[in-house]
Amino acid sequence: MAQTKTEPVAERPANLTQFEFLALNSALNLADGHARQHLTPGQVRIVDELPALWAESVKSPVEEVEDAAHRAFLELLGQHGYRTLAGQVLSCYSSSVAMEILARSLVTVSDSILLLHPTFDNIPDILSGVGLRLVPLEETRLHEADLDPAVLRSVGCVFVTTPNNPTGRVLPPDRLRALAAQCAETDTVLALDTSFRGFEPASHYDHYAILDESGCRWVVIEDTGKLWPTLELKVGWLISAPNVGLPLADIHSDILLGVSPLVLSMIRRFAEDAAGGGLAELHRFIAANRRTLQEGLAGVPGVAFPYPGSRTSVELVDVGDRPALEVWSALRQRNVFTLPCQQFHWATPVEGEHRLRLALARPPAAIAAGTKALRHVLLGD
Ligand code: EGV
């Protein structure tokens, strides 16, 4: 029998992160996009070396520690062009803190922003939270052709998450080049959130070289938090062009003085380990978990994978005719936590009504158990 019980309204989380909170204590937490797989042997060695890294971080000038960390991370992911930039790199506790700083900066010069749709809901929430008016930019439209210059002129900024969360779609180099040229032409700030970049080789082309060459006013938010299971020790980098014309450094200084040099040093070591083979291993790991999920749901009537080619650490599943919230609730009763997708579609929530997002950066056994539970729930047995 299909499970029809739904949660009382009062208990229903208000945003995606509140759904993720509910999952935090479960061994079958397939909800949030943070990395929760086991450490690899190479990563265990780095954790074992933390006392030595502490001592080293105490001794080294902060600027040196910061530079070494973002250099190792950005070069791992093909972002060599940043080396020659005259722009600035601001370290933040997380990419959402970087986002908040960007939002507060934008609202000093503009009242509206063109924002990718769908995307993770804390982005529209942070932007509208400072009073910006949001104009949806459909993902299919972004990939199709140039944007309407009149629309670009009507906003202060266009914001694109690439690879996108949750679809995994990547803005290819030719589209980035064209968009940057349009932004230069219309004097619109181009902001990119590349938090999931590490998983997707198609997004390892040199974005900074393209942005810099365009002359547009650009901002990039980089995130170390999605790749490695570092217990929420992470950095978000807010990187911007010299001509960006936003008070990013002033607002950053309202919020923090600096990120812990221990965390920065640890991130550098994880990036070095990744460059020595760990990144390729991580890609194989996520691909294997994706296969477990896709194969485990094969043949279930109504199930579809709308973005089967995505390589990021989350996968979307269309669950058929039943509301995803009902499937979410039935899974929750089995202590399996996923994410219903309405709120990714911040402008038109119905579009996500029959879709769940499952996290893949988890131990393989959790993926297998969650997949099995989802199969049972969908087959009604
Ligand atoms: C994802 C958690 C925040 C966010 C998770 C995420 N929420 N920061 N409010 O980091 O895809 O699950 O991005």
PDB file of N, CA and C in Angstrom, residues 97-191:
ATOM      1  N   VAL A  97      28.573  32.409   4.326  1.00  0.00           N
ATOM      2  CA  VAL A  97      29.041  33.679   4.900  1.00  0.00           C
ATOM      3  C   VAL A  97      29.541  34.590   3.772  1.00  0.00           C
ATOM      4  N   ALA A  98      30.256  34.000   2.807  1.00  0.00           N
ATOM      5  CA  ALA A  98      30.696  34.781   1.639  1.00  0.00           C
ATOM      6  C   ALA A  98      29.484  35.341   0.892  1.00  0.00           C
ATOM      7  N   MET A  99      28.462  34.501   0.778  1.00  0.00           N
ATOM      8  CA  MET A  99      27.217  34.893   0.092  1.00  0.00           C
ATOM      9  C   MET A  99      26.552  36.076   0.796  1.00  0.00           C
ATOM     10  N   GLU A 100      26.496  36.003   2.109  1.00  0.00           N
ATOM     11  CA  GLU A 100      25.882  37.074   2.910  1.00  0.00           C
ATOM     12  C   GLU A 100      26.652  38.388   2.702  1.00  0.00           C
ATOM     13  N   ILE A 101      27.975  38.290   2.660  1.00  0.00           N
ATOM     14  CA  ILE A 101      28.811  39.484   2.453  1.00  0.00           C
ATOM     15  C   ILE A 101      28.553  40.050   1.053  1.00  0.00           C
ATOM     16  N   LEU A 102      28.456  39.178   0.070  1.00  0.00           N
ATOM     17  CA  LEU A 102      28.141  39.632  -1.292  1.00  0.00           C
ATOM     18  C   LEU A 102      26.767  40.309  -1.330  1.00  0.00           C
ATOM     19  N   ALA A 103      25.776  39.698  -0.689  1.00  0.00           N
ATOM     20  CA  ALA A 103      24.410  40.251  -0.714  1.00  0.00           C
ATOM     21  C   ALA A 103      24.372  41.638  -0.080  1.00  0.00           C
ATOM     22  N   ARG A 104      25.008  41.758   1.080  1.00  0.00           N
ATOM     23  CA  ARG A 104      25.019  43.062   1.767  1.00  0.00           C
ATOM     24  C   ARG A 104      25.753  44.114   0.943  1.00  0.00           C
ATOM     25  N   SER A 105      26.762  43.673   0.187  1.00  0.00           N
ATOM     26  CA  SER A 105      27.501  44.611  -0.660  1.00  0.00           C
ATOM     27  C   SER A 105      26.660  45.048  -1.859  1.00  0.00           C
ATOM     28  N   LEU A 106      25.990  44.084  -2.472  1.00  0.00           N
ATOM     29  CA  LEU A 106      25.185  44.394  -3.663  1.00  0.00           C
ATOM     30  C   LEU A 106      24.072  45.381  -3.360  1.00  0.00           C
ATOM     31  N   VAL A 107      23.447  45.206  -2.197  1.00  0.00           N
ATOM     32  CA  VAL A 107      22.274  46.027  -1.900  1.00  0.00           C
ATOM     33  C   VAL A 107      22.658  47.497  -1.661  1.00  0.00           C
ATOM     34  N   THR A 108      23.964  47.756  -1.502  1.00  0.00           N
ATOM     35  CA  THR A 108      24.384  49.163  -1.387  1.00  0.00           C
ATOM     36  C   THR A 108      24.400  49.862  -2.755  1.00  0.00           C
ATOM     37  N   VAL A 109      24.395  49.073  -3.834  1.00  0.00           N
ATOM     38  CA  VAL A 109      24.469  49.690  -5.170  1.00  0.00           C
ATOM     39  C   VAL A 109      23.295  49.337  -6.081  1.00  0.00           C
ATOM     40  N   SER A 110      22.457  48.389  -5.662  1.00  0.00           N
ATOM     41  CA  SER A 110      21.380  47.939  -6.545  1.00  0.00           C
ATOM     42  C   SER A 110      20.205  47.423  -5.730  1.00  0.00           C
ATOM     43  N   ASP A 111      19.041  47.299  -6.387  1.00  0.00           N
ATOM     44  CA  ASP A 111      17.882  46.772  -5.644  1.00  0.00           C
ATOM     45  C   ASP A 111      17.403  45.437  -6.199  1.00  0.00           C
ATOM     46  N   SER A 112      18.113  44.884  -7.209  1.00  0.00           N
ATOM     47  CA  SER A 112      17.602  43.635  -7.785  1.00  0.00           C
ATOM     48  C   SER A 112      18.720  42.772  -8.360  1.00  0.00           C
ATOM     49  N   ILE A 113      18.410  41.486  -8.503  1.00  0.00           N
ATOM     50  CA  ILE A 113      19.405  40.520  -8.975  1.00  0.00           C
ATOM     51  C   ILE A 113      18.719  39.449  -9.814  1.00  0.00           C
ATOM     52  N   LEU A 114      19.390  39.048 -10.880  1.00  0.00           N
ATOM     53  CA  LEU A 114      18.922  37.967 -11.738  1.00  0.00           C
ATOM     54  C   LEU A 114      19.550  36.682 -11.199  1.00  0.00           C
ATOM     55  N   LEU A 115      18.719  35.734 -10.789  1.00  0.00           N
ATOM     56  CA  LEU A 115      19.220  34.567 -10.050  1.00  0.00           C
ATOM     57  C   LEU A 115      18.778  33.264 -10.706  1.00  0.00           C
ATOM     58  N   LEU A 116      19.738  32.370 -10.862  1.00  0.00           N
ATOM     59  CA  LEU A 116      19.490  31.045 -11.444  1.00  0.00           C
ATOM     60  C   LEU A 116      18.319  30.341 -10.744  1.00  0.00           C
ATOM     61  N   HIS A 117      17.539  29.621 -11.533  1.00  0.00           N
ATOM     62  CA  HIS A 117      16.367  28.903 -11.036  1.00  0.00           C
ATOM     63  C   HIS A 117      16.269  27.564 -11.749  1.00  0.00           C
ATOM     64  N   PRO A 118      16.232  26.423 -11.031  1.00  0.00           N
ATOM     65  CA  PRO A 118      16.268  26.286  -9.575  1.00  0.00           C
ATOM     66  C   PRO A 118      17.694  26.410  -9.037  1.00  0.00           C
ATOM     67  N   THR A 119      17.762  26.594  -7.711  1.00  0.00           N
ATOM     68  CA  THR A 119      19.052  26.517  -7.012  1.00  0.00           C
ATOM     69  C   THR A 119      18.790  26.391  -5.510  1.00  0.00           C
ATOM     70  N   PHE A 120      19.841  26.064  -4.737  1.00  0.00           N
ATOM     71  CA  PHE A 120      19.652  25.835  -3.290  1.00  0.00           C
ATOM     72  C   PHE A 120      19.035  27.066  -2.623  1.00  0.00           C
ATOM     73  N   ASP A 121      18.031  26.862  -1.776  1.00  0.00           N
ATOM     74  CA  ASP A 121      17.177  27.984  -1.343  1.00  0.00           C
ATOM     75  C   ASP A 121      17.846  28.974  -0.398  1.00  0.00           C
ATOM     76  N   ASN A 122      18.990  28.609   0.184  1.00  0.00           N
ATOM     77  CA  ASN A 122      19.574  29.634   1.065  1.00  0.00           C
ATOM     78  C   ASN A 122      20.162  30.795   0.244  1.00  0.00           C
ATOM     79  N   ILE A 123      20.401  30.573  -1.043  1.00  0.00           N
ATOM     80  CA  ILE A 123      20.889  31.682  -1.888  1.00  0.00           C
ATOM     81  C   ILE A 123      19.785  32.727  -2.099  1.00  0.00           C
ATOM     82  N   PRO A 124      18.608  32.346  -2.640  1.00  0.00           N
ATOM     83  CA  PRO A 124      17.534  33.359  -2.705  1.00  0.00           C
ATOM     84  C   PRO A 124      17.175  33.917  -1.334  1.00  0.00           C
ATOM     85  N   ASP A 125      17.223  33.098  -0.298  1.00  0.00           N
ATOM     86  CA  ASP A 125      16.848  33.594   1.030  1.00  0.00           C
ATOM     87  C   ASP A 125      17.832  34.655   1.532  1.00  0.00           C
ATOM     88  N   ILE A 126      19.121  34.431   1.334  1.00  0.00           N
ATOM     89  CA  ILE A 126      20.125  35.420   1.764  1.00  0.00           C
ATOM     90  C   ILE A 126      19.963  36.708   0.949  1.00  0.00           C
ATOM     91  N   LEU A 127      19.766  36.558  -0.364  1.00  0.00           N
ATOM     92  CA  LEU A 127      19.654  37.741  -1.229  1.00  0.00           C
ATOM     93  C   LEU A 127      18.390  38.537  -0.921  1.00  0.00           C
ATOM     94  N   SER A 128      17.261  37.851  -0.777  1.00  0.00           N
ATOM     95  CA  SER A 128      16.024  38.594  -0.482  1.00  0.00           C
ATOM     96  C   SER A 128      16.047  39.082   0.958  1.00  0.00           C
ATOM     97  N   GLY A 129      16.821  38.391   1.809  1.00  0.00           N
ATOM     98  CA  GLY A 129      16.933  38.801   3.212  1.00  0.00           C
ATOM     99  C   GLY A 129      17.539  40.186   3.405  1.00  0.00           C
ATOM    100  N   VAL A 130      18.377  40.601   2.465  1.00  0.00           N
ATOM    101  CA  VAL A 130      18.944  41.954   2.573  1.00  0.00           C
ATOM    102  C   VAL A 130      18.095  42.969   1.817  1.00  0.00           C
ATOM    103  N   GLY A 131      17.007  42.498   1.198  1.00  0.00           N
ATOM    104  CA  GLY A 131      16.076  43.414   0.524  1.00  0.00           C
ATOM    105  C   GLY A 131      16.183  43.446  -0.985  1.00  0.00           C
ATOM    106  N   LEU A 132      16.989  42.559  -1.557  1.00  0.00           N
ATOM    107  CA  LEU A 132      17.091  42.542  -3.030  1.00  0.00           C
ATOM    108  C   LEU A 132      15.847  41.888  -3.634  1.00  0.00           C
ATOM    109  N   ARG A 133      15.401  42.425  -4.758  1.00  0.00           N
ATOM    110  CA  ARG A 133      14.307  41.811  -5.523  1.00  0.00           C
ATOM    111  C   ARG A 133      14.925  40.754  -6.426  1.00  0.00           C
ATOM    112  N   LEU A 134      14.321  39.546  -6.418  1.00  0.00           N
ATOM    113  CA  LEU A 134      14.886  38.442  -7.191  1.00  0.00           C
ATOM    114  C   LEU A 134      14.149  38.283  -8.518  1.00  0.00           C
ATOM    115  N   VAL A 135      14.920  38.187  -9.581  1.00  0.00           N
ATOM    116  CA  VAL A 135      14.336  37.908 -10.901  1.00  0.00           C
ATOM    117  C   VAL A 135      14.846  36.530 -11.323  1.00  0.00           C
ATOM    118  N   PRO A 136      13.924  35.564 -11.556  1.00  0.00           N
ATOM    119  CA  PRO A 136      14.397  34.208 -11.890  1.00  0.00           C
ATOM    120  C   PRO A 136      15.026  34.119 -13.276  1.00  0.00           C
ATOM    121  N   LEU A 137      16.127  33.373 -13.349  1.00  0.00           N
ATOM    122  CA  LEU A 137      16.786  33.063 -14.614  1.00  0.00           C
ATOM    123  C   LEU A 137      16.696  31.547 -14.781  1.00  0.00           C
ATOM    124  N   GLU A 138      15.819  31.100 -15.670  1.00  0.00           N
ATOM    125  CA  GLU A 138      15.630  29.657 -15.844  1.00  0.00           C
ATOM    126  C   GLU A 138      16.921  29.024 -16.345  1.00  0.00           C
ATOM    127  N   GLU A 139      17.272  27.892 -15.760  1.00  0.00           N
ATOM    128  CA  GLU A 139      18.517  27.221 -16.124  1.00  0.00           C
ATOM    129  C   GLU A 139      18.552  26.880 -17.621  1.00  0.00           C
ATOM    130  N   THR A 140      17.438  26.406 -18.154  1.00  0.00           N
ATOM    131  CA  THR A 140      17.415  26.055 -19.582  1.00  0.00           C
ATOM    132  C   THR A 140      17.662  27.299 -20.436  1.00  0.00           C
ATOM    133  N   ARG A 141      17.101  28.413 -20.012  1.00  0.00           N
ATOM    134  CA  ARG A 141      17.271  29.678 -20.740  1.00  0.00           C
ATOM    135  C   ARG A 141      18.751  30.117 -20.738  1.00  0.00           C
ATOM    136  N   LEU A 142      19.381  29.977 -19.579  1.00  0.00           N
ATOM    137  CA  LEU A 142      20.791  30.360 -19.448  1.00  0.00           C
ATOM    138  C   LEU A 142      21.671  29.586 -20.428  1.00  0.00           C
ATOM    139  N   HIS A 143      21.337  28.314 -20.629  1.00  0.00           N
ATOM    140  CA  HIS A 143      22.187  27.460 -21.459  1.00  0.00           C
ATOM    141  C   HIS A 143      21.883  27.587 -22.943  1.00  0.00           C
ATOM    142  N   GLU A 144      20.722  28.167 -23.246  1.00  0.00           N
ATOM    143  CA  GLU A 144      20.227  28.243 -24.624  1.00  0.00           C
ATOM    144  C   GLU A 144      20.951  29.283 -25.479  1.00  0.00           C
ATOM    145  N   ALA A 145      21.011  30.497 -24.957  1.00  0.00           N
ATOM    146  CA  ALA A 145      21.475  31.615 -25.800  1.00  0.00           C
ATOM    147  C   ALA A 145      21.807  32.806 -24.913  1.00  0.00           C
ATOM    148  N   ASP A 146      22.253  33.882 -25.542  1.00  0.00           N
ATOM    149  CA  ASP A 146      22.536  35.107 -24.790  1.00  0.00           C
ATOM    150  C   ASP A 146      21.282  35.579 -24.048  1.00  0.00           C
ATOM    151  N   LEU A 147      21.500  36.305 -22.960  1.00  0.00           N
ATOM    152  CA  LEU A 147      20.373  36.833 -22.193  1.00  0.00           C
ATOM    153  C   LEU A 147      19.904  38.141 -22.829  1.00  0.00           C
ATOM    154  N   ASP A 148      18.702  38.523 -22.469  1.00  0.00           N
ATOM    155  CA  ASP A 148      18.141  39.773 -22.977  1.00  0.00           C
ATOM    156  C   ASP A 148      18.899  40.938 -22.313  1.00  0.00           C
ATOM    157  N   PRO A 149      19.577  41.775 -23.122  1.00  0.00           N
ATOM    158  CA  PRO A 149      20.352  42.878 -22.527  1.00  0.00           C
ATOM    159  C   PRO A 149      19.480  43.818 -21.693  1.00  0.00           C
ATOM    160  N   ALA A 150      18.213  43.940 -22.056  1.00  0.00           N
ATOM    161  CA  ALA A 150      17.319  44.817 -21.280  1.00  0.00           C
ATOM    162  C   ALA A 150      17.119  44.245 -19.875  1.00  0.00           C
ATOM    163  N   VAL A 151      17.022  42.917 -19.789  1.00  0.00           N
ATOM    164  CA  VAL A 151      16.883  42.282 -18.465  1.00  0.00           C
ATOM    165  C   VAL A 151      18.167  42.499 -17.666  1.00  0.00           C
ATOM    166  N   LEU A 152      19.316  42.294 -18.318  1.00  0.00           N
ATOM    167  CA  LEU A 152      20.597  42.494 -17.618  1.00  0.00           C
ATOM    168  C   LEU A 152      20.736  43.935 -17.127  1.00  0.00           C
ATOM    169  N   ARG A 153      20.311  44.888 -17.963  1.00  0.00           N
ATOM    170  CA  ARG A 153      20.411  46.298 -17.553  1.00  0.00           C
ATOM    171  C   ARG A 153      19.498  46.623 -16.390  1.00  0.00           C
ATOM    172  N   SER A 154      18.411  45.830 -16.235  1.00  0.00           N
ATOM    173  CA  SER A 154      17.417  46.143 -15.199  1.00  0.00           C
ATOM    174  C   SER A 154      17.831  45.621 -13.816  1.00  0.00           C
ATOM    175  N   VAL A 155      18.939  44.853 -13.746  1.00  0.00           N
ATOM    176  CA  VAL A 155      19.389  44.300 -12.459  1.00  0.00           C
ATOM    177  C   VAL A 155      20.829  44.741 -12.175  1.00  0.00           C
ATOM    178  N   GLY A 156      21.233  44.630 -10.905  1.00  0.00           N
ATOM    179  CA  GLY A 156      22.603  45.011 -10.571  1.00  0.00           C
ATOM    180  C   GLY A 156      23.589  43.878 -10.760  1.00  0.00           C
ATOM    181  N   CYS A 157      23.041  42.641 -10.794  1.00  0.00           N
ATOM    182  CA  CYS A 157      23.930  41.476 -10.766  1.00  0.00           C
ATOM    183  C   CYS A 157      23.220  40.276 -11.367  1.00  0.00           C
ATOM    184  N   VAL A 158      23.992  39.390 -11.996  1.00  0.00           N
ATOM    185  CA  VAL A 158      23.441  38.084 -12.373  1.00  0.00           C
ATOM    186  C   VAL A 158      24.239  37.037 -11.601  1.00  0.00           C
ATOM    187  N   PHE A 159      23.497  36.110 -10.979  1.00  0.00           N
ATOM    188  CA  PHE A 159      24.126  35.135 -10.079  1.00  0.00           C
ATOM    189  C   PHE A 159      23.885  33.718 -10.601  1.00  0.00           C
ATOM    190  N   VAL A 160      24.994  32.994 -10.807  1.00  0.00           N
ATOM    191  CA  VAL A 160      24.901  31.640 -11.378  1.00  0.00           C
ATOM    192  C   VAL A 160      25.706  30.659 -10.528  1.00  0.00           C
ATOM    193  N   THR A 161      25.086  29.577 -10.113  1.00  0.00           N
ATOM    194  CA  THR A 161      25.783  28.499  -9.426  1.00  0.00           C
ATOM    195  C   THR A 161      26.199  27.471 -10.478  1.00  0.00           C
ATOM    196  N   THR A 162      27.499  27.190 -10.552  1.00  0.00           N
ATOM    197  CA  THR A 162      28.007  26.256 -11.567  1.00  0.00           C
ATOM    198  C   THR A 162      29.172  25.448 -11.031  1.00  0.00           C
ATOM    199  N   PRO A 163      29.072  24.119 -11.012  1.00  0.00           N
ATOM    200  CA  PRO A 163      27.912  23.297 -11.328  1.00  0.00           C
ATOM    201  C   PRO A 163      26.747  23.662 -10.417  1.00  0.00           C
ATOM    202  N   ASN A 164      25.550  23.574 -10.965  1.00  0.00           N
ATOM    203  CA  ASN A 164      24.403  24.003 -10.160  1.00  0.00           C
ATOM    204  C   ASN A 164      24.038  22.950  -9.118  1.00  0.00           C
ATOM    205  N   ASN A 165      23.492  23.426  -8.043  1.00  0.00           N
ATOM    206  CA  ASN A 165      22.960  22.591  -6.963  1.00  0.00           C
ATOM    207  C   ASN A 165      21.451  22.776  -7.007  1.00  0.00           C
ATOM    208  N   PRO A 166      20.658  21.800  -7.388  1.00  0.00           N
ATOM    209  CA  PRO A 166      20.940  20.366  -7.405  1.00  0.00           C
ATOM    210  C   PRO A 166      21.152  19.733  -8.780  1.00  0.00           C
ATOM    211  N   THR A 167      21.071  20.457  -9.891  1.00  0.00           N
ATOM    212  CA  THR A 167      21.018  19.780 -11.196  1.00  0.00           C
ATOM    213  C   THR A 167      22.379  19.300 -11.682  1.00  0.00           C
ATOM    214  N   GLY A 168      23.448  19.906 -11.179  1.00  0.00           N
ATOM    215  CA  GLY A 168      24.793  19.545 -11.629  1.00  0.00           C
ATOM    216  C   GLY A 168      25.186  20.180 -12.953  1.00  0.00           C
ATOM    217  N   ARG A 169      24.293  20.980 -13.541  1.00  0.00           N
ATOM    218  CA  ARG A 169      24.610  21.558 -14.861  1.00  0.00           C
ATOM    219  C   ARG A 169      25.743  22.583 -14.757  1.00  0.00           C
ATOM    220  N   VAL A 170      26.644  22.505 -15.726  1.00  0.00           N
ATOM    221  CA  VAL A 170      27.847  23.333 -15.744  1.00  0.00           C
ATOM    222  C   VAL A 170      27.711  24.406 -16.814  1.00  0.00           C
ATOM    223  N   LEU A 171      28.111  25.613 -16.482  1.00  0.00           N
ATOM    224  CA  LEU A 171      28.189  26.681 -17.483  1.00  0.00           C
ATOM    225  C   LEU A 171      29.456  26.438 -18.297  1.00  0.00           C
ATOM    226  N   PRO A 172      29.322  26.066 -19.570  1.00  0.00           N
ATOM    227  CA  PRO A 172      30.532  25.765 -20.352  1.00  0.00           C
ATOM    228  C   PRO A 172      31.303  27.033 -20.704  1.00  0.00           C
ATOM    229  N   PRO A 173      32.578  26.881 -21.110  1.00  0.00           N
ATOM    230  CA  PRO A 173      33.426  28.063 -21.345  1.00  0.00           C
ATOM    231  C   PRO A 173      32.825  29.066 -22.333  1.00  0.00           C
ATOM    232  N   ASP A 174      32.207  28.573 -23.407  1.00  0.00           N
ATOM    233  CA  ASP A 174      31.666  29.521 -24.391  1.00  0.00           C
ATOM    234  C   ASP A 174      30.501  30.320 -23.811  1.00  0.00           C
ATOM    235  N   ARG A 175      29.685  29.675 -22.962  1.00  0.00           N
ATOM    236  CA  ARG A 175      28.563  30.395 -22.340  1.00  0.00           C
ATOM    237  C   ARG A 175      29.089  31.399 -21.296  1.00  0.00           C
ATOM    238  N   LEU A 176      30.111  30.991 -20.542  1.00  0.00           N
ATOM    239  CA  LEU A 176      30.682  31.929 -19.556  1.00  0.00           C
ATOM    240  C   LEU A 176      31.265  33.145 -20.274  1.00  0.00           C
ATOM    241  N   ARG A 177      31.978  32.885 -21.385  1.00  0.00           N
ATOM    242  CA  ARG A 177      32.604  33.982 -22.124  1.00  0.00           C
ATOM    243  C   ARG A 177      31.539  34.944 -22.636  1.00  0.00           C
ATOM    244  N   ALA A 178      30.463  34.387 -23.185  1.00  0.00           N
ATOM    245  CA  ALA A 178      29.392  35.226 -23.749  1.00  0.00           C
ATOM    246  C   ALA A 178      28.681  36.010 -22.640  1.00  0.00           C
ATOM    247  N   LEU A 179      28.426  35.336 -21.532  1.00  0.00           N
ATOM    248  CA  LEU A 179      27.739  36.013 -20.418  1.00  0.00           C
ATOM    249  C   LEU A 179      28.616  37.124 -19.841  1.00  0.00           C
ATOM    250  N   ALA A 180      29.915  36.842 -19.698  1.00  0.00           N
ATOM    251  CA  ALA A 180      30.838  37.852 -19.164  1.00  0.00           C
ATOM    252  C   ALA A 180      30.895  39.058 -20.097  1.00  0.00           C
ATOM    253  N   ALA A 181      30.897  38.801 -21.406  1.00  0.00           N
ATOM    254  CA  ALA A 181      30.916  39.907 -22.380  1.00  0.00           C
ATOM    255  C   ALA A 181      29.635  40.733 -22.250  1.00  0.00           C
ATOM    256  N   GLN A 182      28.510  40.054 -22.096  1.00  0.00           N
ATOM    257  CA  GLN A 182      27.239  40.777 -21.927  1.00  0.00           C
ATOM    258  C   GLN A 182      27.235  41.605 -20.645  1.00  0.00           C
ATOM    259  N   CYS A 183      27.807  41.030 -19.587  1.00  0.00           N
ATOM    260  CA  CYS A 183      27.857  41.760 -18.310  1.00  0.00           C
ATOM    261  C   CYS A 183      28.771  42.979 -18.415  1.00  0.00           C
ATOM    262  N   ALA A 184      29.885  42.826 -19.159  1.00  0.00           N
ATOM    263  CA  ALA A 184      30.783  43.967 -19.366  1.00  0.00           C
ATOM    264  C   ALA A 184      30.038  45.060 -20.126  1.00  0.00           C
ATOM    265  N   GLU A 185      29.306  44.649 -21.147  1.00  0.00           N
ATOM    266  CA  GLU A 185      28.567  45.562 -22.021  1.00  0.00           C
ATOM    267  C   GLU A 185      27.470  46.322 -21.252  1.00  0.00           C
ATOM    268  N   THR A 186      26.785  45.607 -20.362  1.00  0.00           N
ATOM    269  CA  THR A 186      25.639  46.202 -19.662  1.00  0.00           C
ATOM    270  C   THR A 186      26.010  46.709 -18.264  1.00  0.00           C
ATOM    271  N   ASP A 187      27.289  46.579 -17.903  1.00  0.00           N
ATOM    272  CA  ASP A 187      27.780  46.972 -16.578  1.00  0.00           C
ATOM    273  C   ASP A 187      27.007  46.281 -15.446  1.00  0.00           C
ATOM    274  N   THR A 188      26.812  44.972 -15.620  1.00  0.00           N
ATOM    275  CA  THR A 188      26.146  44.155 -14.601  1.00  0.00           C
ATOM    276  C   THR A 188      27.214  43.314 -13.901  1.00  0.00           C
ATOM    277  N   VAL A 189      27.133  43.190 -12.580  1.00  0.00           N
ATOM    278  CA  VAL A 189      28.085  42.328 -11.868  1.00  0.00           C
ATOM    279  C   VAL A 189      27.767  40.870 -12.213  1.00  0.00           C
ATOM    280  N   LEU A 190      28.794  40.089 -12.520  1.00  0.00           N
ATOM    281  CA  LEU A 190      28.611  38.655 -12.759  1.00  0.00           C
ATOM    282  C   LEU A 190      29.142  37.897 -11.540  1.00  0.00           C
ATOM    283  N   ALA A 191      28.236  37.196 -10.835  1.00  0.00           N
ATOM    284  CA  ALA A 191      28.642  36.448  -9.641  1.00  0.00           C
ATOM    285  C   ALA A 191      28.471  34.952  -9.889  1.00  0.00           C
TER     286      ALA A 191
END
